[in-house]
Structures are given as structure tokens and as C-alpha cells.
Coordinates of C-alpha atoms in Angstrom, one line a residue:
M1 CA -32.5 60.9 17.3
G2 CA -34.2 62.9 20.3
D3 CA -33.8 62.4 23.8
E4 CA -36.4 59.4 24.4
P5 CA -35.7 57.8 27.9
A6 CA -33.1 54.9 27.7
L7 CA -33.9 51.2 28.2
K8 CA -31.4 48.8 30.2
A9 CA -30.0 46.3 27.6
E10 CA -31.5 43.5 29.9
H11 CA -35.2 44.6 29.4
V12 CA -34.6 44.9 25.7
G13 CA -35.2 41.1 24.7
V14 CA -38.7 40.5 26.0
A15 CA -39.8 44.4 26.0
W16 CA -38.9 44.3 21.9
A17 CA -40.8 41.3 21.1
A18 CA -43.8 42.4 23.4
L19 CA -43.8 46.0 21.6
A20 CA -43.4 44.6 18.3
L21 CA -46.5 42.2 18.9
A22 CA -48.5 45.2 20.4
L23 CA -47.7 47.3 17.4
A24 CA -48.9 44.7 14.9
L25 CA -52.4 43.8 16.6
A26 CA -53.1 47.3 17.7
L27 CA -55.9 49.1 16.2
P28 CA -54.3 51.8 14.1
A29 CA -54.7 55.5 15.0
A30 CA -56.9 57.5 12.7
A31 CA -55.8 60.5 10.7
G32 CA -57.5 63.8 10.7
N33 CA -59.2 62.6 7.6
G34 CA -60.6 59.3 9.4
E35 CA -58.0 57.7 7.3
A36 CA -55.5 54.7 9.5
V37 CA -52.4 56.0 10.3
K38 CA -49.8 53.4 9.9
H39 CA -46.5 53.4 12.4
A40 CA -42.9 52.1 12.7
L41 CA -40.8 51.4 15.9
V42 CA -37.6 52.9 15.7
R43 CA -35.0 51.3 18.1
V44 CA -31.7 53.1 18.3
T45 CA -28.8 51.7 20.1
K46 CA -25.8 54.2 20.8
I47 CA -22.3 53.4 20.7
D48 CA -22.2 53.6 24.6
G49 CA -24.9 51.0 24.7
R50 CA -27.6 53.1 25.5
I51 CA -31.5 52.1 23.6
T52 CA -33.9 54.3 22.7
E53 CA -37.4 53.1 21.2
K54 CA -40.3 55.6 19.5
S55 CA -43.1 54.8 17.6
L56 CA -43.4 57.0 14.6
P57 CA -46.4 57.8 11.9
L58 CA -45.5 56.7 8.6
E59 CA -46.1 59.3 5.9
K60 CA -48.2 58.2 3.2
A61 CA -46.4 58.4 0.0
T62 CA -49.0 56.7 -2.5
D63 CA -52.1 54.6 -2.2
R64 CA -51.2 51.7 0.4
V65 CA -47.5 52.9 0.4
Y66 CA -46.3 54.0 3.4
R67 CA -42.7 55.7 3.9
L68 CA -40.2 56.1 6.9
K69 CA -37.6 59.0 6.6
I70 CA -34.9 59.5 9.0
P71 CA -32.9 62.8 7.7
I72 CA -29.3 62.5 7.5
K73 CA -28.8 65.4 10.3
D74 CA -30.5 62.9 12.7
I75 CA -28.0 59.9 11.7
T76 CA -25.5 61.1 14.0
R77 CA -21.9 59.8 14.9
D78 CA -22.9 58.5 17.9
I79 CA -25.0 56.1 17.1
N80 CA -24.3 52.2 16.7
T81 CA -27.3 50.8 14.9
I82 CA -31.2 51.5 13.8
D83 CA -33.6 49.2 13.9
I84 CA -37.1 50.1 12.1
I85 CA -40.0 47.7 12.5
Y86 CA -43.1 48.0 10.6
A87 CA -46.5 47.6 12.4
D88 CA -47.2 44.5 10.6
A89 CA -44.1 43.2 10.7
S90 CA -44.8 40.6 13.5
A91 CA -46.7 37.3 13.9
C92 CA -47.3 34.6 16.7
K93 CA -46.4 30.8 16.4
G94 CA -48.9 29.0 14.6
E95 CA -50.4 31.8 12.7
A96 CA -51.1 31.4 9.2
G97 CA -48.5 33.0 6.6
Y98 CA -44.5 33.4 6.5
F99 CA -41.9 35.9 6.2
V100 CA -39.6 36.5 3.2
V101 CA -36.0 37.7 3.0
S102 CA -34.5 38.8 -0.4
T103 CA -32.1 35.7 -0.5
G104 CA -35.1 33.8 -1.6
V105 CA -35.8 32.2 1.8
L106 CA -39.5 31.2 3.2
G107 CA -40.2 30.7 6.8
T108 CA -43.3 29.7 8.4
F109 CA -44.3 30.5 12.0
R110 CA -43.5 27.5 13.5
E111 CA -40.7 28.0 16.3
D112 CA -40.6 29.3 19.7
K113 CA -37.1 30.8 19.3
G114 CA -34.6 31.7 16.8
R115 CA -32.7 33.8 14.6
L116 CA -31.7 34.7 11.1
E117 CA -29.5 37.5 10.0
E118 CA -28.6 38.4 6.7
R119 CA -26.0 41.2 5.7
R120 CA -25.7 40.0 2.1
N121 CA -29.1 41.3 0.8
P122 CA -29.6 40.6 -2.8
M123 CA -32.4 43.1 -3.0
P124 CA -33.0 45.8 -0.4
I125 CA -36.6 43.9 0.3
F126 CA -38.0 41.8 3.1
G127 CA -41.8 40.9 3.6
M128 CA -44.2 39.4 5.6
K129 CA -47.5 37.7 5.3
T130 CA -49.9 37.2 8.2
P131 CA -54.0 36.8 9.0
R132 CA -53.7 40.7 9.4
G133 CA -52.3 41.3 6.1
A134 CA -49.2 41.6 3.7
F135 CA -46.4 44.0 3.2
V136 CA -43.1 44.5 1.2
G137 CA -40.3 46.8 2.6
I138 CA -38.2 48.5 0.4
V139 CA -35.5 50.2 1.4
K140 CA -34.6 53.0 -0.6
G141 CA -31.9 55.1 1.2
L142 CA -28.7 53.7 2.6
K143 CA -29.8 50.4 1.1
Y144 CA -26.3 49.1 1.2
E145 CA -26.0 49.9 4.5
F146 CA -28.2 47.2 6.4
K147 CA -28.6 43.5 7.7
T148 CA -32.0 42.1 7.5
V149 CA -33.2 40.5 10.8
V150 CA -35.9 37.7 11.7
D151 CA -36.2 37.4 15.3
V152 CA -38.1 34.8 17.3
T153 CA -38.9 35.2 21.0
H154 CA -41.2 33.5 23.0
G155 CA -43.3 32.6 19.9
V156 CA -43.4 36.2 18.2
Y157 CA -41.8 36.5 14.8
T158 CA -40.4 39.8 14.1
I159 CA -38.7 41.1 10.8
F160 CA -36.6 44.1 10.3
P161 CA -33.8 46.2 8.9
R162 CA -30.8 46.8 11.3
F163 CA -28.9 49.7 9.8
L164 CA -25.2 49.5 10.7
I165 CA -24.5 53.1 11.1
K166 CA -21.2 52.7 13.3
E167 CA -19.9 50.3 10.7
M168 CA -20.2 52.8 7.7
V169 CA -17.5 55.1 9.3
F170 CA -18.3 57.7 6.6
D171 CA -20.7 60.4 7.4
P172 CA -24.2 59.3 5.9
Y173 CA -24.5 60.2 2.2
E174 CA -28.4 59.9 2.1
D175 CA -31.5 60.0 3.8
L176 CA -32.6 56.6 5.6
V177 CA -35.9 55.8 3.4
I178 CA -38.0 52.9 3.5
D179 CA -41.3 52.5 1.7
F180 CA -43.7 49.8 3.2
H181 CA -46.4 48.5 0.5
A182 CA -49.1 47.2 1.9
L183 CA -50.3 44.4 -0.4
E184 CA -54.0 43.2 -1.0
E185 CA -56.0 40.4 -2.4
N186 CA -54.0 38.6 -5.6
D187 CA -50.8 40.9 -4.5
A188 CA -51.0 39.6 -0.8
N189 CA -48.1 37.0 -1.1
Y190 CA -44.2 36.9 -2.0
S191 CA -45.3 37.2 -5.8
G192 CA -46.8 40.0 -5.4
M193 CA -43.9 41.4 -2.9
A194 CA -41.6 40.6 -5.5
R195 CA -43.9 42.5 -8.3
A196 CA -44.2 45.6 -6.3
Y197 CA -40.3 45.7 -6.3
R198 CA -39.8 45.0 -10.0
A199 CA -42.3 47.9 -10.7
Y200 CA -40.2 50.1 -8.5
Q201 CA -37.2 49.3 -10.5
L202 CA -38.9 49.5 -13.9
G203 CA -40.6 52.7 -12.9
R204 CA -37.4 54.7 -11.8
G205 CA -35.5 53.3 -15.0
E206 CA -33.1 51.3 -12.7
V207 CA -33.3 48.4 -15.2
T208 CA -35.1 47.8 -18.8
P209 CA -36.7 44.8 -20.0
L210 CA -34.6 42.3 -21.8
R211 CA -36.9 42.4 -24.9
E212 CA -36.0 46.4 -24.9
R213 CA -32.3 45.6 -24.5
V214 CA -32.3 43.2 -27.3
K215 CA -32.8 45.9 -29.8
G216 CA -29.7 46.7 -31.8
N217 CA -27.5 44.4 -29.7
P218 CA -27.2 41.3 -31.7
Q219 CA -24.6 40.0 -28.9
L220 CA -27.4 40.1 -26.4
A221 CA -30.1 39.0 -28.5
Y222 CA -27.8 35.6 -29.2
S223 CA -26.9 35.3 -25.4
A224 CA -30.7 35.2 -24.7
D225 CA -31.4 32.8 -27.5
T226 CA -28.7 30.3 -26.1
M227 CA -27.3 28.0 -23.2
F228 CA -23.9 29.1 -21.5
V229 CA -20.8 26.9 -22.0
R230 CA -18.0 27.5 -19.6
V231 CA -14.5 25.6 -20.0
K232 CA -12.1 26.1 -17.4
H233 CA -8.2 26.2 -18.7
G234 CA -6.2 25.5 -16.0
I235 CA -5.1 26.9 -12.5
K236 CA -2.0 27.0 -10.4
I237 CA -2.3 24.2 -7.5
N238 CA -1.3 26.5 -4.4
K239 CA -1.3 23.5 -1.9
L240 CA 1.5 25.2 0.3
K241 CA -1.2 28.2 0.6
I242 CA 1.9 30.7 -0.8
E243 CA 0.5 34.2 0.2
H244 CA 3.1 36.2 -1.7
Q245 CA 4.0 34.4 -4.9
T246 CA 7.3 35.2 -7.3
S247 CA 9.0 33.6 -10.1
S248 CA 11.0 31.2 -7.6
N249 CA 7.9 29.8 -5.7
E250 CA 4.8 30.4 -8.0
P251 CA 3.3 26.9 -8.6
P252 CA 3.3 25.5 -12.0
V253 CA -0.1 26.3 -14.3
T254 CA -1.9 22.8 -14.3
V255 CA -4.0 22.3 -17.7
F256 CA -7.1 21.1 -17.9
K257 CA -8.3 22.0 -21.1
S258 CA -5.9 23.6 -24.0
F259 CA -7.1 25.9 -26.4
D260 CA -7.0 23.2 -28.9
D261 CA -9.2 21.2 -26.4
L262 CA -11.8 24.4 -26.4
M263 CA -11.8 24.0 -30.3
A264 CA -12.4 20.4 -30.3
I265 CA -15.4 20.7 -27.4
M266 CA -17.2 23.2 -29.7
R267 CA -16.5 21.1 -33.0
G268 CA -18.0 18.1 -31.4
L269 CA -21.1 20.3 -29.9
K270 CA -21.4 21.4 -33.7
A271 CA -21.2 17.6 -34.8
L272 CA -24.1 16.5 -32.3
G273 CA -26.4 19.7 -33.6
V274 CA -25.9 22.0 -31.2
E275 CA -26.4 25.0 -33.7
K276 CA -26.3 28.0 -31.5
V277 CA -24.2 28.3 -28.1
E278 CA -22.4 31.1 -26.1
M279 CA -18.9 29.9 -25.0
C280 CA -16.8 31.1 -22.3
S281 CA -13.2 30.8 -21.8
V282 CA -12.2 30.5 -18.0
G283 CA -8.6 31.0 -17.0
W284 CA -7.5 31.7 -20.3
N285 CA -5.4 34.8 -18.8
S286 CA -1.7 35.2 -17.6
G287 CA -1.3 32.3 -14.7
G288 CA -4.7 30.6 -15.1
F289 CA -7.7 30.6 -13.3
D290 CA -7.4 33.4 -10.5
G291 CA -3.2 33.3 -11.3
R292 CA -1.9 36.9 -11.6
F293 CA -5.1 39.2 -11.5
P294 CA -4.8 42.0 -12.5
T295 CA -2.5 40.8 -15.3
L296 CA -4.3 39.5 -17.9
F297 CA -1.7 39.2 -20.6
P298 CA 0.1 37.8 -22.2
V299 CA -2.4 34.8 -22.9
E300 CA -1.3 31.9 -20.7
P301 CA 1.3 30.1 -22.8
A302 CA 0.4 26.7 -21.2
F303 CA -2.4 26.6 -23.0
G304 CA -1.4 27.4 -26.1
G305 CA -0.8 30.9 -26.0
A306 CA -2.2 34.1 -27.7
A307 CA -2.1 32.8 -31.3
K308 CA -3.7 29.5 -30.6
L309 CA -6.5 31.6 -28.6
R310 CA -7.3 33.8 -31.8
E311 CA -7.8 30.5 -33.7
A312 CA -10.1 29.1 -30.9
I313 CA -11.9 32.2 -30.8
A314 CA -12.1 32.3 -35.1
C315 CA -13.2 28.4 -34.7
A316 CA -16.5 29.8 -32.2
H317 CA -17.3 32.5 -35.1
G318 CA -17.0 30.0 -38.0
L319 CA -19.3 27.5 -36.1
G320 CA -21.8 30.2 -35.6
Y321 CA -21.0 30.1 -31.7
Q322 CA -20.5 33.6 -29.7
I323 CA -17.6 33.7 -27.4
V324 CA -16.6 35.5 -24.6
C325 CA -14.1 34.9 -21.5
H326 CA -14.0 35.4 -17.9
V327 CA -12.0 38.0 -15.6
C328 CA -12.0 39.0 -12.1
N329 CA -11.9 42.6 -10.9
T330 CA -11.9 41.8 -7.1
D331 CA -9.1 39.7 -6.5
F332 CA -5.2 41.6 -6.7
Y333 CA -2.2 39.6 -6.2
T334 CA 1.4 40.5 -5.7
V335 CA 2.6 38.2 -8.2
S336 CA 1.1 40.6 -10.7
D337 CA 3.4 43.0 -12.7
R338 CA 0.3 45.5 -12.3
Y339 CA -0.2 45.3 -8.7
D340 CA 0.0 48.7 -6.9
E341 CA -0.5 49.1 -3.1
Y342 CA -2.0 52.1 -3.8
N343 CA -4.9 50.7 -5.6
V344 CA -5.9 48.2 -3.1
A345 CA -8.8 49.1 -0.8
K346 CA -8.3 50.5 2.7
R347 CA -9.8 49.1 5.8
S348 CA -11.0 52.2 8.1
D349 CA -7.7 51.5 10.0
G350 CA -5.7 52.3 7.2
S351 CA -4.6 48.3 6.7
L352 CA -5.2 46.6 3.3
H353 CA -8.2 44.6 2.7
K354 CA -7.5 41.2 1.9
H355 CA -9.5 37.9 1.8
G356 CA -8.4 34.4 1.1
V357 CA -5.6 32.7 -0.1
L358 CA -6.2 31.6 -3.6
A359 CA -4.4 30.2 -6.6
G360 CA -2.7 33.4 -7.0
G361 CA -1.6 33.8 -3.4
R362 CA -3.4 36.3 -0.9
A363 CA -6.0 38.2 -2.4
Y364 CA -6.8 41.6 -1.9
Y365 CA -10.0 43.6 -2.7
P366 CA -9.0 46.4 -4.7
C367 CA -10.8 50.0 -4.8
F368 CA -13.4 50.0 -7.3
Q369 CA -12.8 53.7 -8.1
Q370 CA -9.3 52.8 -9.2
V371 CA -10.2 49.3 -11.1
D372 CA -12.3 51.8 -13.3
N373 CA -9.8 54.4 -13.6
V374 CA -6.5 52.6 -13.9
Y375 CA -7.2 49.0 -15.3
I376 CA -10.7 48.7 -17.3
D377 CA -9.8 50.4 -20.3
D378 CA -6.5 48.6 -21.3
D379 CA -8.1 45.5 -20.4
Y380 CA -10.9 45.8 -22.8
K381 CA -9.0 47.1 -25.8
G382 CA -7.0 43.9 -25.2
L383 CA -9.7 41.6 -24.9
A384 CA -11.5 43.2 -27.8
D385 CA -8.4 43.1 -30.1
L386 CA -8.5 39.0 -29.4
G387 CA -12.5 39.0 -30.8
F388 CA -14.3 38.5 -27.6
K389 CA -18.0 39.2 -28.3
G390 CA -21.0 38.7 -26.2
T391 CA -22.0 38.5 -22.5
H392 CA -18.4 39.5 -21.0
H393 CA -18.0 37.4 -17.7
I394 CA -16.9 39.3 -14.5
D395 CA -16.6 37.0 -11.7
V396 CA -17.5 37.7 -7.9
T397 CA -19.1 41.6 -8.8
S398 CA -22.7 40.4 -8.6
C399 CA -22.0 38.1 -5.9
I400 CA -21.2 40.1 -3.2
T401 CA -22.8 43.7 -1.7
P402 CA -20.5 46.6 -2.5
Y403 CA -17.7 47.3 -0.2
P404 CA -16.1 50.8 1.3
C405 CA -12.9 51.7 0.6
F406 CA -11.1 54.2 3.1
D407 CA -8.2 55.3 1.6
P408 CA -8.0 59.2 1.9
K409 CA -6.7 59.4 -1.6
H410 CA -9.5 57.6 -3.2
P411 CA -12.3 57.0 -0.8
C412 CA -15.7 55.2 -1.8
N413 CA -18.7 54.6 0.3
R414 CA -20.8 51.7 -0.7
Q415 CA -22.9 53.6 -3.1
Q416 CA -19.9 55.1 -4.9
T417 CA -18.5 51.4 -4.9
A418 CA -21.7 50.3 -6.7
D419 CA -21.7 53.4 -8.9
Y420 CA -17.9 52.4 -10.2
M421 CA -19.0 48.9 -10.8
N422 CA -21.9 49.7 -12.8
Q423 CA -19.6 51.8 -15.2
I424 CA -17.5 49.2 -15.7
G425 CA -20.7 46.9 -16.5
E426 CA -21.7 49.9 -18.8
K427 CA -18.1 49.6 -20.6
A428 CA -18.6 45.7 -20.8
R429 CA -21.8 46.1 -22.9
R430 CA -20.4 48.9 -25.2
T431 CA -17.4 46.8 -25.8
F432 CA -18.5 43.2 -26.0
G433 CA -22.0 43.4 -26.1
G434 CA -23.0 42.5 -22.7
F435 CA -22.3 41.8 -18.9
G436 CA -22.6 38.7 -17.0
S437 CA -21.2 37.9 -13.4
E438 CA -21.5 35.7 -10.9
G439 CA -24.4 36.3 -8.5
P440 CA -27.6 38.0 -8.2
C441 CA -26.5 41.3 -6.0
D442 CA -28.8 44.2 -7.5
H443 CA -26.4 47.2 -6.9
V444 CA -25.7 46.1 -10.6
A445 CA -29.2 45.4 -12.1
R446 CA -28.8 48.6 -14.0
T447 CA -26.1 46.9 -16.1
L448 CA -26.6 43.0 -15.4
D449 CA -27.5 40.7 -18.3
Y450 CA -26.8 37.4 -16.7
A451 CA -26.1 35.6 -13.4
L452 CA -24.2 32.7 -13.2
Y453 CA -26.5 31.3 -10.3
V454 CA -28.8 33.1 -7.9
T455 CA -28.4 31.2 -4.9
A456 CA -26.1 28.6 -3.5
Y457 CA -28.0 28.1 -0.4
P458 CA -27.7 26.0 2.0
K459 CA -23.9 24.9 1.6
W460 CA -22.2 27.3 -0.5
L461 CA -23.7 31.0 0.3
G462 CA -25.3 31.0 3.7
T463 CA -26.1 28.1 6.4
P464 CA -28.9 25.7 7.3
N465 CA -31.1 27.6 9.6
P466 CA -34.2 26.1 11.3
L467 CA -36.6 28.9 10.7
I468 CA -36.3 28.6 6.7
D469 CA -38.9 26.2 5.4
R470 CA -38.0 26.5 1.5
L471 CA -36.4 28.7 -1.3
I472 CA -38.8 30.7 -3.3
P473 CA -38.1 32.6 -6.7
L474 CA -38.3 35.8 -5.1
W475 CA -35.4 37.2 -7.4
Q476 CA -36.5 35.8 -10.5
I477 CA -40.3 37.0 -10.1
A478 CA -38.3 40.8 -9.7
Y479 CA -35.8 40.3 -12.6
H480 CA -36.9 37.4 -15.1
G481 CA -37.5 39.3 -18.2
I482 CA -34.8 41.4 -17.5
I483 CA -31.8 39.6 -16.3
L484 CA -30.9 36.3 -17.8
S485 CA -30.0 33.7 -14.8
N486 CA -29.3 29.9 -13.7
P487 CA -31.3 29.7 -10.7
Y488 CA -28.6 27.4 -8.2
Y489 CA -25.1 26.7 -8.2
S490 CA -26.0 23.1 -8.3
T491 CA -28.1 23.3 -11.4
I492 CA -25.1 24.0 -13.2
D493 CA -24.6 21.0 -15.5
Y494 CA -28.1 20.0 -14.4
N495 CA -28.5 16.8 -16.2
Y496 CA -25.2 15.5 -16.1
P497 CA -24.2 13.0 -13.1
R498 CA -22.9 15.2 -10.2
E499 CA -20.0 12.7 -9.7
S500 CA -18.5 14.2 -13.1
G501 CA -16.1 17.1 -12.9
D502 CA -16.1 19.3 -9.7
K503 CA -18.7 18.7 -7.2
P504 CA -21.0 21.7 -6.2
H505 CA -22.5 21.2 -3.1
T506 CA -26.1 20.5 -3.6
S507 CA -29.2 19.6 -1.8
L508 CA -30.9 18.7 -5.2
T509 CA -30.7 15.5 -7.1
Q510 CA -30.0 15.1 -10.6
T511 CA -33.8 14.8 -11.3
T512 CA -34.6 17.6 -9.1
R513 CA -32.0 20.0 -10.7
R514 CA -33.8 19.6 -14.2
L515 CA -37.0 20.4 -12.3
K516 CA -36.0 23.3 -10.4
L517 CA -33.8 25.0 -13.6
Y518 CA -37.3 24.9 -15.2
E519 CA -39.3 26.0 -12.5
F520 CA -37.3 29.0 -11.7
G521 CA -36.9 30.1 -15.4
G522 CA -33.4 29.1 -15.6
R523 CA -30.7 29.5 -18.8
P524 CA -29.1 26.2 -19.0
T525 CA -25.7 26.4 -17.7
F526 CA -22.6 24.0 -17.9
Y527 CA -19.1 24.4 -16.2
F528 CA -18.2 21.9 -13.5
N529 CA -17.3 19.6 -16.0
P530 CA -14.5 17.7 -17.9
Y531 CA -16.4 17.2 -21.2
T532 CA -15.7 14.1 -22.1
D533 CA -19.3 13.5 -22.8
L534 CA -21.3 16.2 -24.8
K535 CA -24.4 14.4 -25.5
P536 CA -26.0 15.8 -22.4
I537 CA -25.4 19.4 -23.7
K538 CA -27.4 18.2 -26.9
E539 CA -30.4 16.9 -24.6
A540 CA -30.3 20.3 -23.0
Y541 CA -30.1 22.2 -26.0
D542 CA -33.7 20.2 -27.4
E543 CA -35.1 20.8 -24.1
Y544 CA -34.6 24.3 -23.9
H545 CA -35.7 25.1 -27.3
P546 CA -39.5 25.2 -26.5
M547 CA -38.8 27.0 -23.2
K548 CA -36.1 29.7 -24.2
H549 CA -38.8 32.3 -25.7
L550 CA -39.7 32.9 -21.7
Q551 CA -36.8 34.5 -21.2
Y552 CA -38.1 37.5 -22.6
E553 CA -41.1 37.4 -20.1
F554 CA -41.7 38.5 -16.6
M555 CA -42.2 35.6 -14.2
D556 CA -45.5 36.8 -12.5
F557 CA -46.7 34.1 -10.1
H558 CA -45.3 31.0 -8.3
D559 CA -47.0 29.1 -5.6
E560 CA -47.2 25.9 -4.4
I561 CA -50.4 24.7 -5.6
A562 CA -50.7 21.0 -4.2
K563 CA -48.4 19.2 -1.9
D564 CA -45.0 19.2 -3.7
V565 CA -46.3 20.7 -6.7
F566 CA -45.6 24.2 -7.9
L567 CA -46.9 26.6 -10.6
T568 CA -44.8 29.7 -12.4
R569 CA -46.8 31.6 -14.3
Y570 CA -45.4 34.3 -17.1
S571 CA -46.6 37.5 -18.4
D572 CA -47.5 36.1 -21.7
G573 CA -50.0 33.5 -19.8
S574 CA -47.9 30.5 -20.1
E575 CA -47.3 28.2 -17.2
V576 CA -45.0 25.6 -15.9
V577 CA -46.2 23.1 -13.6
S578 CA -43.3 21.4 -11.8
N579 CA -44.4 17.8 -10.2
Y580 CA -41.9 16.7 -7.2
S581 CA -44.4 14.5 -5.9
G582 CA -44.3 10.7 -6.5
K583 CA -47.6 10.5 -8.2
A584 CA -49.1 12.1 -11.6
F585 CA -50.9 15.6 -11.2
R586 CA -53.6 16.6 -13.2
C587 CA -53.5 20.7 -14.0
K588 CA -56.1 22.1 -16.1
G589 CA -56.5 19.1 -18.6
R590 CA -52.8 18.0 -18.4
T591 CA -51.3 15.4 -16.9
I592 CA -47.9 16.2 -15.3
Q593 CA -46.1 12.7 -14.7
A594 CA -44.3 12.3 -10.8
M595 CA -40.7 14.2 -10.9
D596 CA -41.6 15.9 -14.2
Y597 CA -42.9 19.3 -15.5
K598 CA -44.8 20.5 -18.2
L599 CA -45.2 23.8 -19.9
I600 CA -48.9 24.7 -20.6
K601 CA -49.1 27.5 -23.1
P602 CA -51.6 30.2 -23.4
R603 CA -53.8 28.9 -26.3
F604 CA -54.0 25.7 -24.2
L605 CA -55.0 27.5 -20.9
G606 CA -57.7 29.3 -23.1
L607 CA -59.9 26.2 -23.3
F608 CA -60.3 25.8 -19.7

């Protein structure tokens, strides 16, 4: 990265904050044509601890888009991290504005010190709005190799990406590229940040609008028109945390819902007047939920076996329902008769890449090159033979960012892992009609049709941080009208009392869950539920009916328009006003009662 003089580590903290603010406040230099030149500060930390900093002019890529590019040849093996700070990426305590991280968190400038670091970036973007302007940074090269950092030192806020070069282990596979979009007027807000990213994704053909994808795809069209109801059949209760299960020590499968019970639930929904719904059979496989992956077959006999599952699938189709199943590609267990250590992802030291002890024992992350090449085709042949059709649900894949495999016989960097995950998503679409997964991470946006939840902050994914003010629908503004979603882990079963079934961690009440679902444009989803009372699902079905057409529209704008009152605007002009306050609110001739929301249709808006 050059021969700039090194800084001593003890000087970096205060110098970094001062230099960042100086960049943000400085008058921009002029280019030869009189046009302002944007700069970014590049901070390189070597493995030996030496730190260098250099201000670099940015290339003007297009109008109001400024590019920083570090070629592969300059990303050398002796580098630990590279920090990139844009000239407009700093603010002082007390200034108007906010920072935005791609997890959907927003923070205003009110603290003297603090730090937020996010390695799991659902989208490769970050942004800031200050009195001097607004911008969004879109990481286009090495987008899986950075963490987002918000640093507050002596009241100076700085947001920047830190590229973890040493952690890559592999040689860089592409140039480091960031485009900084300077946003003006109606775009100078978090809605504009997300719209800029959406335009980038659409413009390069990475994603296609939902209304285009449903053409010729009746399964996806059905998914877009319906709610999602997941039924978990059962699990091995691994109380002793047995890591390596065998036929002699494997816990028995505890049955929650048999396939007969699944049929009773579906018939009960139909009797209540739920005409269309997409069902999902969860844990149907050998060993139950997380039981013996990558083994799927035979169908778990404790729930009724293959013949009864086929009967349940036929029952769904007879009722006019769509039915899919839940699988998982990220947990391999040694109890599986298909387990092969060769296919497990390896860490850089050659050890197996393992994670928690779950129902099936110690779970190992597989190499996705091997998942695609060895397992998927046989799996999908067996699942299609059972009769599943719809948005095939693969657990975890979109809830994590892609991880590498360092096995020299099947190496995968993070980009290659993402490519294999998308190949699996494409196969799911071709076989079943769609691909759904657990979360919002957009390395699979190209093939993803549904996200089970976009965020679970603050108690499931992420931890509370005093720098954060609130959650915003940043992901939804980027992807609504492209990928179906449910907004929160805790908005699953949104209109059920939370004491029913499992208890997802939540900062929302039953009332605010309902408002949040529609404020963030969600698809009603049910799962953590014994389904002893089906009436709330019918109520949700009726409530969703006048809202579901919005799934085909882009979410174009969101903001707090009064204290505890939020407006969501769609590309067809529809607006949803969500009133979390304790009193009624008037908006454009309509009254929105306290703790309620209202859809204002475009033809009504035209009267004002």
C-alpha cells in the first residue's frame, strides 16, 4: 500500500477521530475543471502492528457517485486490516442526522464515546446523514470481507468499513471497490440510501422484481398471495448434549405434531374459511428437526412415515393449499449415514469447522461446493417425488454471510461459497417453484424468494448497543417487491398471545407486533405455535387480504412523521400510517386510532 510513514498505535485513537472530522469539515479541493474532488482516508494496519494513513482522491464514477478502488496487487499478504473512511462519514455529538448500518439500525449523534461493530452485513452498505449532506457507501469488491464500524471518540462519530484482509487467508480474489453515492434533496435520507442500493441491484440484473418472476411460475404467485404456516413435527431432546450420537445413545424423537395432526390443522383452517395458505412441514425428516442432516430419508416413522406424509401432501393439494418442507444444508452430524468428513468445511489450520451441539449432536459446517455437488440433486429428486411444491425452505442459508472452506481438495472463498449457495437456490426454484430461507443476508438475493425474518434484534441476533436509537426498514426499502419477508423474529405468530408455543425473544408487545408487521410490509407467518386455536390465523388471513397486493410494490419511503407515528409509502402511491402513540392521529383526511394502522389507497390520496 505504499511507503507512507507509520503511526504509533498509541497515537491512533485521538488522531483518527481528529483526522476523520477534519476530512468531513474541510472544504473540498477542486479538480482541474473546477469540480469538487471527494477524498477518502485509507488506513492500513499491517500484521506487525504498523499503521499508515493516506488521503486518496476518489474517481468520479457517475454523477454524484465517487469510487475508491484498491487493486488486488496492492492488497498484500502483510496487511491485517484496511479501513476506508469517506470524507462525509463523520459527525459531531449534537448535530442533526444519523448513521445507518445494513442490519437496519439507526443511531443519532448523542454520545461522547462508544463503538458498534457488525461483521454480519445483510447488505454491503452503510450510510450517514449530517448537516453537510448524506451518502450511502456500497461495497462492490470484497463485499464479504469487511465489518462495519461505528466509532465515537470525544463526541466525534465515524462510520467506516474495516476489511479483514488477514482473515481472508486466501489471496484477494477481486479488487477492493466502494462506491460512495452523494444523496441530495428527497434522496438525502435512509430511504434514499436503500433506494440507491436497490437501483444498483436491479440495474446489474442481480435481482428481478417479484411481479416479473411470478410470470409463468404459479407456485411463486401462490406464495406471494398467501400467508406462511409452519408446523414443527418433533425433535430429539438432547438434554445430555451428546456430541456424537449412535444407535445406542441417540435420544428418541419427541413428537409434537404427527402427519395426521398436520392434516387436522389444514382441514381446520379450511373449515374456518382460510381458502389459500402455504404450509411448511418442519422436521419431517429422519430424526426430526435437526436430527440427522445431511440424511433426509426415510421420512421419520414417529410422525407417521412416508405413506402418511404423502397423504398429508395430497390432503393439502385437495384443499387448494400449497405445501413445502424445511431442510437445512449447514448442519452435518456424525450420526448421519451420509456423513463424510471429507465434505465438511475446514478451517485455515485444517480443523473441522464446527459449531453448536444441537438435536443431532455436534453440528459441522459443510463445504458448499460439496453440498451442491454431492447431496442436493438426490435430495431434490426424493422431495419432488413426495409431491412438495412451493417456496422450498432451506434453514440458515440466508441468515449467515458465506463462510470459506480451506480444504485444499475443495477450497472455497466466501464469494465461491455464495455462488454455490445460489446454485442450490436455482435448483430449488426449478424443482419446487421457489426458494425461501431464514434471514435477509443478500448473498443469495439473486435466488431468494422469501425470508422468514429480516431482523431479530436485540435478543436473538445482535446485542443492545447504546448507540442505536431504533430499527428502520432499510432492507425492506431495498427488497420489498422483490423478496417476500416477515420483518421480525417476534412478528411470527403476530396476533397470538406470546405465551403460546415457544417464546421468541421480543421487545414488542402483541399490539405492536401487529403494527410492525404492516409498517414493514410483512407477509404473515406462523410457526412457534401449538395450533390448538386456529381462529387467529383466520383473523390474520382476513386482515392481510386488503394488504397483500402491496407485496408486488417497491417500498419507496419510510419515516417518522410525528412522535411515534410512521409513514410507509409504496411505488403505487399507497401509504400505510402506523400510530404507536397513545392518541388518535389525523393524516390526509383520515384518522388513525391510537395503537393502530391504516392503509390509505392512492385514489384517496388524490383527493388531497
